[in-house]
Coordinates of C-alpha atoms and ligand atoms in Angstrom, one line a residue:
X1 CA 61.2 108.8 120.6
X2 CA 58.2 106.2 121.2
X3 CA 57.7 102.9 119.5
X4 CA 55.6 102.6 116.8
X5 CA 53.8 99.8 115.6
X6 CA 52.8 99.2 111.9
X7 CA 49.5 101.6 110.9
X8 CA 48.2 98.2 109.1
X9 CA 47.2 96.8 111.9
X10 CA 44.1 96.8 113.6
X11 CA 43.0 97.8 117.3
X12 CA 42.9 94.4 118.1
X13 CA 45.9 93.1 116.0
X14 CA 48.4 95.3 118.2
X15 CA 46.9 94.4 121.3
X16 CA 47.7 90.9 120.7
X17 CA 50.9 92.2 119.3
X18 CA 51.9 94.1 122.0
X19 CA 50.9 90.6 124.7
X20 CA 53.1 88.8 122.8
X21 CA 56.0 91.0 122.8
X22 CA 55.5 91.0 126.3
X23 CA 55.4 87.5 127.0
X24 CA 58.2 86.5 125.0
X25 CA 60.4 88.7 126.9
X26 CA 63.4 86.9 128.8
X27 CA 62.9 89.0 131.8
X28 CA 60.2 89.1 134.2
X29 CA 57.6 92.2 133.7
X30 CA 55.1 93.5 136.2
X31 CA 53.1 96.7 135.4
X32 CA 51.2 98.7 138.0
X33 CA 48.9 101.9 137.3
X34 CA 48.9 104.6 139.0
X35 CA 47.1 103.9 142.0
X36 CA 49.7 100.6 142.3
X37 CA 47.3 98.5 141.4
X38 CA 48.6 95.2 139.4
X39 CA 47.8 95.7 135.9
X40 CA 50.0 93.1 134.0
X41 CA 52.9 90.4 134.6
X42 CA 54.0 88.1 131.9
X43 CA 54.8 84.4 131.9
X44 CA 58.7 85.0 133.0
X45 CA 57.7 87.1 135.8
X46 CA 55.6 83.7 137.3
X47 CA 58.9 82.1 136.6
X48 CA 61.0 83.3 138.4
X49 CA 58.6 85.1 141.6
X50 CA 56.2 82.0 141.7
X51 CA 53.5 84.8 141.6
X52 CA 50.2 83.6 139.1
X53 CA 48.3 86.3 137.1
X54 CA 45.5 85.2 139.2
X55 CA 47.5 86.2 142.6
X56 CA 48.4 89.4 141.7
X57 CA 46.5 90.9 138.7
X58 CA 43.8 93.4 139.7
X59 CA 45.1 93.9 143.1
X60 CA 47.2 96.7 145.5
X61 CA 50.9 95.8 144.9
X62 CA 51.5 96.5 148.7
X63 CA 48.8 94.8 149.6
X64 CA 49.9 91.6 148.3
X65 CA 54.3 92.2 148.3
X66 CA 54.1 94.4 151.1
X67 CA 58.2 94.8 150.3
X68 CA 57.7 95.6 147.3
X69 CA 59.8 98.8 146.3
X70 CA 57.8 99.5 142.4
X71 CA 55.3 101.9 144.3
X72 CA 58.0 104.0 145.7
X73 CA 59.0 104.6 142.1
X74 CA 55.3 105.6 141.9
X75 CA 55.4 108.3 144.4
X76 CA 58.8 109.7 143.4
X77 CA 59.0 109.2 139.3
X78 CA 62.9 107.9 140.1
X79 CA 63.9 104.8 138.5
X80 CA 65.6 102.5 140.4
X81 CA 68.5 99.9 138.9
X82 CA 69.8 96.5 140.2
X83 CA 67.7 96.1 143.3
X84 CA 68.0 92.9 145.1
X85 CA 65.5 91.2 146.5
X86 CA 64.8 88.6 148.1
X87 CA 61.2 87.1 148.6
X88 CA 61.3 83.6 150.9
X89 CA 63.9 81.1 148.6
X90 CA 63.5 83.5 145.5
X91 CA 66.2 86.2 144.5
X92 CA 66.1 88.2 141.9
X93 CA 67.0 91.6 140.9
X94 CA 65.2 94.3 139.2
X95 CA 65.4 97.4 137.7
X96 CA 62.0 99.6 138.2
X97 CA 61.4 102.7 135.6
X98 CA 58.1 104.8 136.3
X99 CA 55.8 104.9 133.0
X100 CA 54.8 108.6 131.9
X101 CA 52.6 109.6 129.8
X102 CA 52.7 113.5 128.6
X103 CA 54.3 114.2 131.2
X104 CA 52.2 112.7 133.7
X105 CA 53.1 109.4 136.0
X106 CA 50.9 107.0 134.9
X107 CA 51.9 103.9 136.4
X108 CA 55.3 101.9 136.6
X109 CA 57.4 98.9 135.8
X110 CA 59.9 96.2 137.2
X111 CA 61.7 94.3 135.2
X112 CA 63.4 91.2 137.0
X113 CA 66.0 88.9 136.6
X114 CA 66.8 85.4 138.4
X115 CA 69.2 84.9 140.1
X116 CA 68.8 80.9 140.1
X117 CA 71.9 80.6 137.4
X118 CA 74.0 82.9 139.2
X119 CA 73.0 81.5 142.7
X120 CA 73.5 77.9 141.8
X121 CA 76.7 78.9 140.7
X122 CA 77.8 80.6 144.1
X123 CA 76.4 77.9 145.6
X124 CA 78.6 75.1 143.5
X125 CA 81.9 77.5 143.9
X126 CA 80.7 77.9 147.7
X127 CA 80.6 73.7 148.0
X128 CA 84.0 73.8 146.5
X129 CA 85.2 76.5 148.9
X130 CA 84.1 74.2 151.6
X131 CA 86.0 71.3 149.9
X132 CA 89.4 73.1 149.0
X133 CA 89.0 73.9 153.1
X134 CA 88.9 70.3 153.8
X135 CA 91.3 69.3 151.6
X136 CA 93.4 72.0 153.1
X137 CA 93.2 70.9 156.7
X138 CA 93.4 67.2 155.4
X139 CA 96.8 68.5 154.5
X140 CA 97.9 70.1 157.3
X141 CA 96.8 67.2 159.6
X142 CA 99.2 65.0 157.6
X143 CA 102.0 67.2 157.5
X144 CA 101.1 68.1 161.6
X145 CA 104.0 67.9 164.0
X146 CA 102.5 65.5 166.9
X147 CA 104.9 66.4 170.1
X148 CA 105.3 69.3 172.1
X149 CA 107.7 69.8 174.6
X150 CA 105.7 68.6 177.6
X151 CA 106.0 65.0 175.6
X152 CA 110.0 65.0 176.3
X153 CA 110.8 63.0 179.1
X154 CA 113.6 63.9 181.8
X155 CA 115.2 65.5 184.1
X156 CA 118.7 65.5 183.6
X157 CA 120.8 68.6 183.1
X158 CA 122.0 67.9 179.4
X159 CA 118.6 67.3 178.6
X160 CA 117.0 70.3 180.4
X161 CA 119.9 72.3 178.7
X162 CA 118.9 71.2 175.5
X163 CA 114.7 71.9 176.0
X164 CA 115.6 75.3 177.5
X165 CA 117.4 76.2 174.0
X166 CA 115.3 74.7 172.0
X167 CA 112.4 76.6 173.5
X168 CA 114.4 79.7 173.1
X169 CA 115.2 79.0 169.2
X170 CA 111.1 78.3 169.2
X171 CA 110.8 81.8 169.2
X172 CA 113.0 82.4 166.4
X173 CA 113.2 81.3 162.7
X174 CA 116.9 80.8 162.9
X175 CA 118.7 77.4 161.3
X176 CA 118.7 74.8 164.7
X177 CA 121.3 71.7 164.2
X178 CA 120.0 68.7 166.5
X179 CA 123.2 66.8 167.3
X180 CA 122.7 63.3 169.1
X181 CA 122.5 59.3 168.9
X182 CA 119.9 57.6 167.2
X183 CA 116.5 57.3 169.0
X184 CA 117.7 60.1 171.8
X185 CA 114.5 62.3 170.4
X186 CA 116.0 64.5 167.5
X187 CA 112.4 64.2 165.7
X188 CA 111.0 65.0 168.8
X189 CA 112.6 67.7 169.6
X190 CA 112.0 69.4 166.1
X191 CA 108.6 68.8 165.9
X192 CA 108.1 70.3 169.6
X193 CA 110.2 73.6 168.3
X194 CA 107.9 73.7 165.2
X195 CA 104.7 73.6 167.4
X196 CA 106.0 75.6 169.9
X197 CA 106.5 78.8 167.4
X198 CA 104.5 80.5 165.4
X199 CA 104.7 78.6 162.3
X200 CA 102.9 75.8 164.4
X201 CA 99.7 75.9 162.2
X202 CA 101.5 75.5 158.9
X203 CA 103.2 72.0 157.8
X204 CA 105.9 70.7 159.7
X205 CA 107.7 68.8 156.6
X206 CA 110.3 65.5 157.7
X207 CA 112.4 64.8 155.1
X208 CA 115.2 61.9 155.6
X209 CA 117.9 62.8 153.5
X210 CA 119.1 59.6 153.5
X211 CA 116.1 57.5 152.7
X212 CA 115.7 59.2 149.3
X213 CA 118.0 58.4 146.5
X214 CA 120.8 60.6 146.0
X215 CA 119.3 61.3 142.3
X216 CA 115.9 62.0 143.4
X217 CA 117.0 63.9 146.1
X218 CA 116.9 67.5 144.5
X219 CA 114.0 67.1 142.9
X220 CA 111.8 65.9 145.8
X221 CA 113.4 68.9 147.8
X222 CA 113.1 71.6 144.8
X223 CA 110.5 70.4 142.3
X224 CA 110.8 69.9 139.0
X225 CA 109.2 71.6 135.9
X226 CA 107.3 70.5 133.1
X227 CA 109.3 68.2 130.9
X228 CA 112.5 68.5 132.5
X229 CA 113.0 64.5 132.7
X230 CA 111.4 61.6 130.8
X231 CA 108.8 61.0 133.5
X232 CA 108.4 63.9 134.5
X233 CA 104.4 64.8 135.5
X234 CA 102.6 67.3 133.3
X235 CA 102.6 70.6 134.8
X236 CA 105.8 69.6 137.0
X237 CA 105.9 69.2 140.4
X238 CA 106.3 71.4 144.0
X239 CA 109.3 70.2 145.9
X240 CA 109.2 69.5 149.7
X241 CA 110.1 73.4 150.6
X242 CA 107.5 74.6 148.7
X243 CA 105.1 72.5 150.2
X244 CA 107.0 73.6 153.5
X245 CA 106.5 77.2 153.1
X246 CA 106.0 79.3 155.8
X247 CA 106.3 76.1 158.0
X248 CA 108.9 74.3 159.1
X249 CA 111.3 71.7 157.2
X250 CA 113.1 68.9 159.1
X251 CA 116.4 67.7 157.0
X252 CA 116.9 64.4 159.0
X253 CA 120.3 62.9 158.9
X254 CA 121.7 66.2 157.1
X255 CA 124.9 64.3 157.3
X256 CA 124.0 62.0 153.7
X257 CA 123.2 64.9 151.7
X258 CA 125.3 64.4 148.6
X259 CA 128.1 67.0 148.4
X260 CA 126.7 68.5 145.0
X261 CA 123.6 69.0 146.5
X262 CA 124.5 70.8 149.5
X263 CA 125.6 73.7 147.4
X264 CA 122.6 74.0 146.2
X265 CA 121.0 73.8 149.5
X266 CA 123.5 76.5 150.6
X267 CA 122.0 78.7 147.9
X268 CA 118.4 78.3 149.0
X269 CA 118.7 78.7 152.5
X270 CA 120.9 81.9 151.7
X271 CA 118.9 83.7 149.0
X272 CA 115.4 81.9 150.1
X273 CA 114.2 81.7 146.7
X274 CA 113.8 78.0 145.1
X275 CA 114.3 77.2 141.8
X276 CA 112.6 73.4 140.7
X277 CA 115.0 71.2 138.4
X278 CA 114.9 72.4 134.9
X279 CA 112.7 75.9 135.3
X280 CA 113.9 79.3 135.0
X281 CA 112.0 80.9 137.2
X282 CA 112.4 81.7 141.1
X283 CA 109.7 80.8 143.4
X284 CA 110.4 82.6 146.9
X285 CA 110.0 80.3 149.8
X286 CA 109.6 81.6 153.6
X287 CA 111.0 78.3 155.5
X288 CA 112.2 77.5 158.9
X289 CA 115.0 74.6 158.3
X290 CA 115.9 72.1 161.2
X291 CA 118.4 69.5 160.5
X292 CA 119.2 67.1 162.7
X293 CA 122.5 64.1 162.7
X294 CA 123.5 61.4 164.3
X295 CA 127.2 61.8 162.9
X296 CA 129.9 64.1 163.4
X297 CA 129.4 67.0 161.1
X298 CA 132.9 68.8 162.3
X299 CA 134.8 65.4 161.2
X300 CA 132.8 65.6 157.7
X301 CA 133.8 68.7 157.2
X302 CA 137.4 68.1 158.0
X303 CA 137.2 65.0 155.4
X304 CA 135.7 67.4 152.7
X305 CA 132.8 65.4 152.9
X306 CA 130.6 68.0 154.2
X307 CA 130.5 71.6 153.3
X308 CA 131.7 74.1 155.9
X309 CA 129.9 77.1 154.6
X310 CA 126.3 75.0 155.1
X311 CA 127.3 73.5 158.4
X312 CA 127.8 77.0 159.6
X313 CA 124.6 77.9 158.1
X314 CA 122.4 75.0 159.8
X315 CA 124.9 74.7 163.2
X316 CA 123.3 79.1 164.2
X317 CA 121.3 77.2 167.1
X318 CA 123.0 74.1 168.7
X319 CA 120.9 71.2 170.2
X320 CA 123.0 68.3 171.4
X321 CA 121.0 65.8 172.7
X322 CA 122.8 63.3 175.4
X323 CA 122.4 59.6 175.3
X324 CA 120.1 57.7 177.4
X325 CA 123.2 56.1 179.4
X326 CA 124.5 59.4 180.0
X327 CA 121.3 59.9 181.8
X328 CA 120.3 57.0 183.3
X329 CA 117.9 59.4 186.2
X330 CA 115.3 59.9 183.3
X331 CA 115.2 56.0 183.0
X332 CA 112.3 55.4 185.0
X333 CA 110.3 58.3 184.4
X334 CA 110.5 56.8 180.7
X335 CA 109.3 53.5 181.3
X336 CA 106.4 55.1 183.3
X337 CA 105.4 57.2 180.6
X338 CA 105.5 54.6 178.1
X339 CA 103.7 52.5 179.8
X340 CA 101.2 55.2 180.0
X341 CA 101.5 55.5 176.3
X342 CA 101.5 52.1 175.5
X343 CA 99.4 50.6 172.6
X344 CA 100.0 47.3 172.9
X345 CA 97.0 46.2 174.8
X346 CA 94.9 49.4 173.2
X347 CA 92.4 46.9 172.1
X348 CA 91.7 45.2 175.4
X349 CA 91.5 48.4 177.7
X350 CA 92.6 51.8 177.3
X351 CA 93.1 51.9 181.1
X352 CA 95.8 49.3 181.9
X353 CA 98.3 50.3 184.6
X354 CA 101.2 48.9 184.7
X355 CA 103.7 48.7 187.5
X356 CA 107.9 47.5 188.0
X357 CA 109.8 46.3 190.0
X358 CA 112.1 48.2 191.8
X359 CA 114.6 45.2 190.8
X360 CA 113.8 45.1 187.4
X361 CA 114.1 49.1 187.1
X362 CA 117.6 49.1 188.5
X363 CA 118.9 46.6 185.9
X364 CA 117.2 48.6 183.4
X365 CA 119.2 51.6 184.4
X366 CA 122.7 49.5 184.1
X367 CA 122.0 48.6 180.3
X368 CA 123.7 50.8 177.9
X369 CA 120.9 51.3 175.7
X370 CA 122.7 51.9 172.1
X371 CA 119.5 52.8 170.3
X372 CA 118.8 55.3 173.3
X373 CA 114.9 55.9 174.0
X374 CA 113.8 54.0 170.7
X375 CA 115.4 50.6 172.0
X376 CA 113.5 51.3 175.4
X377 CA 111.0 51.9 173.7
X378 CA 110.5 48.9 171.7
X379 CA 112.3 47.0 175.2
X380 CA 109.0 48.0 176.7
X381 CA 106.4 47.4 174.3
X382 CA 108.1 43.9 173.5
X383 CA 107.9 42.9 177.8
X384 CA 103.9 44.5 177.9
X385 CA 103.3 41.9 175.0
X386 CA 105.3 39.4 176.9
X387 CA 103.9 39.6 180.1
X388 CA 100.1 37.8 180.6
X389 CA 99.7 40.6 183.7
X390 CA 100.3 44.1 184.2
X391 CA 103.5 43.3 186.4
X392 CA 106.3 43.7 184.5
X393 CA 108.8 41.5 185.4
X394 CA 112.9 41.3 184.2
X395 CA 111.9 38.1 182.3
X396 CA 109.7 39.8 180.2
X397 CA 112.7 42.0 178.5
X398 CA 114.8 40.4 175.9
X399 CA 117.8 38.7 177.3
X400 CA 120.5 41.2 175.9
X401 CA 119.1 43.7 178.2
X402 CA 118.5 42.1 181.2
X403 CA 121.9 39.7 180.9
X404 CA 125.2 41.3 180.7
X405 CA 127.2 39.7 178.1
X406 CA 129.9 38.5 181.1
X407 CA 127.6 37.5 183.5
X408 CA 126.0 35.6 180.4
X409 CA 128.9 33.8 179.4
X410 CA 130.0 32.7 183.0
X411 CA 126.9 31.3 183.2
X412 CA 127.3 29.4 180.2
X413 CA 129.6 26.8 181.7
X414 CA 129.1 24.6 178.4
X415 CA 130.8 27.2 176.2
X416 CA 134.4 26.0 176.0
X417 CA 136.3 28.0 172.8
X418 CA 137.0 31.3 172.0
X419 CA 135.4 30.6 168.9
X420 CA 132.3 29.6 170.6
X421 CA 132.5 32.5 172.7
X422 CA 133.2 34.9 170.0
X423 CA 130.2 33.4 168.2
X424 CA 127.7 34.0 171.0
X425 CA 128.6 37.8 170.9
X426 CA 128.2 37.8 168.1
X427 CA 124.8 36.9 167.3
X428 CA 123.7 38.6 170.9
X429 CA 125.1 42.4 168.9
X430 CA 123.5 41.3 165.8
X431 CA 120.5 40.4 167.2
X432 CA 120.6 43.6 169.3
X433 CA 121.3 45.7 166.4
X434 CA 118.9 44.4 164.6
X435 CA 116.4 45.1 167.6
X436 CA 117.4 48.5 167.6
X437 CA 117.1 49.4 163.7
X438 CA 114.6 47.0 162.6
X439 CA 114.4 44.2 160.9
X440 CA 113.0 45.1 157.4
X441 CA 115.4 46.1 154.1
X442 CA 116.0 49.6 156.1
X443 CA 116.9 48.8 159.3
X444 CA 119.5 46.0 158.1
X445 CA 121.0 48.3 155.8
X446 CA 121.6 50.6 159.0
X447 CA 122.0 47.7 161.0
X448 CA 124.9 46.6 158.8
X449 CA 126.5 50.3 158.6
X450 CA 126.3 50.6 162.5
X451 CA 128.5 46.8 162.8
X452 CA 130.7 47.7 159.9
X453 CA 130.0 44.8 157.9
X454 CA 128.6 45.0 154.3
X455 CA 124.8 43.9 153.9
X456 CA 126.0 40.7 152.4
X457 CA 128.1 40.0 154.9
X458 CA 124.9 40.6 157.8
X459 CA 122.7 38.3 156.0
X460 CA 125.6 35.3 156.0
X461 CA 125.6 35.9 159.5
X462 CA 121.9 36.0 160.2
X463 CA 121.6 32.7 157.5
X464 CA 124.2 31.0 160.2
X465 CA 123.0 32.0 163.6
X466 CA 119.5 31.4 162.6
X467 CA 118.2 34.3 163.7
X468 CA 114.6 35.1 162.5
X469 CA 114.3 37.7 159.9
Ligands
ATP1 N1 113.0 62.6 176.1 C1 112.1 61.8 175.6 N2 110.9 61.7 176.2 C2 109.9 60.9 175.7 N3 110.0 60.2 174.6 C3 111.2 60.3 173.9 C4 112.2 61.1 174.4 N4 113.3 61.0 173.5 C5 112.8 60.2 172.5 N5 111.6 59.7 172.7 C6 110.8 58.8 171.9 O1 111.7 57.9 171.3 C7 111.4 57.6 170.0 C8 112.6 58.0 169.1 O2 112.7 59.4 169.1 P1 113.1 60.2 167.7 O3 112.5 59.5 166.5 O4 112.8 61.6 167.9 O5 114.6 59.9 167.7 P2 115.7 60.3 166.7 O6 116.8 61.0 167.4 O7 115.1 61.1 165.6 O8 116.2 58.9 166.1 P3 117.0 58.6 164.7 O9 118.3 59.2 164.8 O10 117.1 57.1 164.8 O11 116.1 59.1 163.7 C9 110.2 58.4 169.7 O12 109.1 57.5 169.8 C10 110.2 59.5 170.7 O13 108.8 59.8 171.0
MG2 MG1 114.9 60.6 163.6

């Protein structure tokens, strides 16, 4: 059935009529006869091609779109639907139909669409693609692990024991304990396991169990959902092994973990399936745990103050980590390296060298160091600030270090009491403590646990010995 236009009209009436129609159509039109020859486009056509009547009109299709697919339809009477084409910046698509009249091909048309709405589209989605990437790596750079094996320092046998396993358990996604003092390189060690397997590209999550308040505990670790507390964000939150998944978490100082809470620990590690505080559903979770303590778990347990059934469960590989006066050998090497990786002078020169004496070394290697690597750490950076040359020299280390406390005393010819006496090792291991831990809220709170003495009791004592804080 063909259109038909009203009989009322005239000639020239449905002419006009028939232009109209045309132009007002919301596609683009272009109408070649049957030698291909451009016999009409309308205003939508311009639109979206760029091509003018005055371009195009009256002349060979091929000649002037040489691409141009509408004369093929021409020469085999088959339409042809959801082309795409592409003609410098402009995309469109079309559908081409050939036009026949009794049974005759008398010409053909293309009807086109633009793609501008759908391509600006792809194009925003594809600039938010680009950003979701960033934001994605932005993430994963923050929750990097840093070290690799080559990083750990030392040669001595405990220590080489403890890289070989922990390179083995790299290979692995089985629970690894880290056993050892504080500052003897637990973090260290986990982050090198995490970038040493093949979870190295996915976050590498540190949690300090004891840093976070008991009560917030669970739901930093699991999530929460939607309205489960009174502050509770809008949508709910993803807890730290979700945001761990398929990476690796680090459960520092395992030994704090409230006892009600390692059950529920127990359960996720066992059925690897979270569930956030207050939702019903279970979100499956694919995570490699480390934990790591400075205490000793086995006495815990035996004081019911740590679960058996989860020490079992976190103790399947066995890092114990030796401390640094157990290994006294990797001493120097140490200091080397950290002067190497020093940044207290970073903003002078990169390119300092520093040197020791062998004097200085050897009373370096009698100290005990308590706070293991970390102290001689912070030992060293404290003597490159000290010292106005790159010769360090054993005046340049706090006086702790370089003075045993007997030596010191005898020395001390004016100190007469015991109470004196008592006094003046006492504010040295205060002092030294609070060296090791740090002197903000944190690292007194530690500092106070590791001399037995409540936190009240350690500021008294810092009040009366004056001691800077
Ligand atoms: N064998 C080592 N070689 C080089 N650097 C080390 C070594 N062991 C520790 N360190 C460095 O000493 C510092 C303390 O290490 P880390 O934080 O891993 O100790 P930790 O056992 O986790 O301490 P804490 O129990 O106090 O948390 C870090 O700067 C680390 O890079
Ligand atoms: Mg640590």
């Amino acid at each position: 059935m063909s259109l038909k236009i009203s009989d009322d009209f005239s000639y020239k009436k449905q002419i006009e009529w028939w232009k109209a129609i045309i132009d007002s159509i919301n596609d683009g039109i272009l109408v070649i006869d049957h030698q291909g020859t451009v016999q009409l486009i309308n205003p939508e056509y311009t639109k979206i091609t760029g091509v003018t009547p005055e371009m195009i009109v009256g002349k060979s299709l091929r000649q002037i779109r040489p691409t141009a697919q509408l004369p093929d339809t021409l020469a085999d009477g088959k339409s042809r639907v959801a082309v795409y084409r592409k003609e410098g910046n402009i995309e469109y698509m079309v559908d081409m139909a050939p036009i026949i009249l009794n049974g005759e091909i008398i010409g053909a048309v293309s009807v086109c669409k633009s793609l501008t709405e759908v391509h600006k589209l792809s194009q925003e989605l594809k600039k938010k693609k680009e950003k979701l990437k960033q934001l994605e790596r932005t993430m994963d750079s923050l929750y990097q692990a840093k070290y690799t094996f080559d990083q750990i320092i030392g040669k001595n046998g405990g220590l080489r024991e403890a890289v070989h396993i922990a390179k083995k358990a790299a290979e692995t996604s089985l629970p690894v304990l880290i056993v050892g003092e504080s500052g003897t390189g637990k973090e260290l060690f986990a982050q090198a396991i995490h970038n040493r397997s093949d979870r190295r590209d996915r976050p590498f999550i540190p949690v300090n169990c004891a840093a976070i308040p008991s009560a917030l505990l669970e739901s930093e670790l699991f999530g929460y959902a939607e309205g489960s507390f009174t502050h509770a964000k809008k949508g709910g939150k993803m807890g730290l092994f979700e945001l761990a998944n398929h990476g690796t978490i680090f459960l520092d100082e395992i030994g704090d973990m409230p006892y009600d809470l390692q059950a529920k620990l127990l359960r996720v590690l066992q059925e690897r399936k979270v569930r956030r505080v207050g939702d019903t559903i279970e979100r499956d979770i694919d995570v490699r745990v480390i934990a790591a303590t400075n205490k000793d778990l086995q006495q815990l347990v035996s004081k019911n103050r740590f679960r058996e059934d989860l020490f079992y469960r976190l103790n399947v590989i066995h890092l114990q980590i030796p401390p640094l006066r157990e290994r006294r050998e990797d001493i120097p090497d140490l200091i080397y390296s950290l002067f190497r990786s020093s940044t207290v002078n970073s903003s002078n020169s990169s390119n300092v060298t520093y040197s020791i004496d062998e004097k200085t070394l050897a009373v370096l290697q009698s100290y005990d160091w308590p706070g293991n690597v970390r102290e001689l750490k912070n030992a060293i950076e404290y003597a490159i600030c000290m010292a106005e040359e790159t010769h360090i020299h054993l005046h340049h280390f706090p006086e702790w270090i370089t003075k045993s406390e007997l030596t010191d005393l005898a020395q001390k010819q004016s100190i007469q009491t015991l109470r004196e006496a008592t006094e003046k090792v006492e504010r040295k291991l205060i002092l030294e403590t609070l060296y090791q831990f740090g002197n903000d809220m944190e690292g007194k709170k530690k500092a106070a646990e590791a001399l037995g003495i409540s936190l009240a009791t350690l500021y008294n004592k810092i009040k009366k010995y004056k001691i800077n804080s």
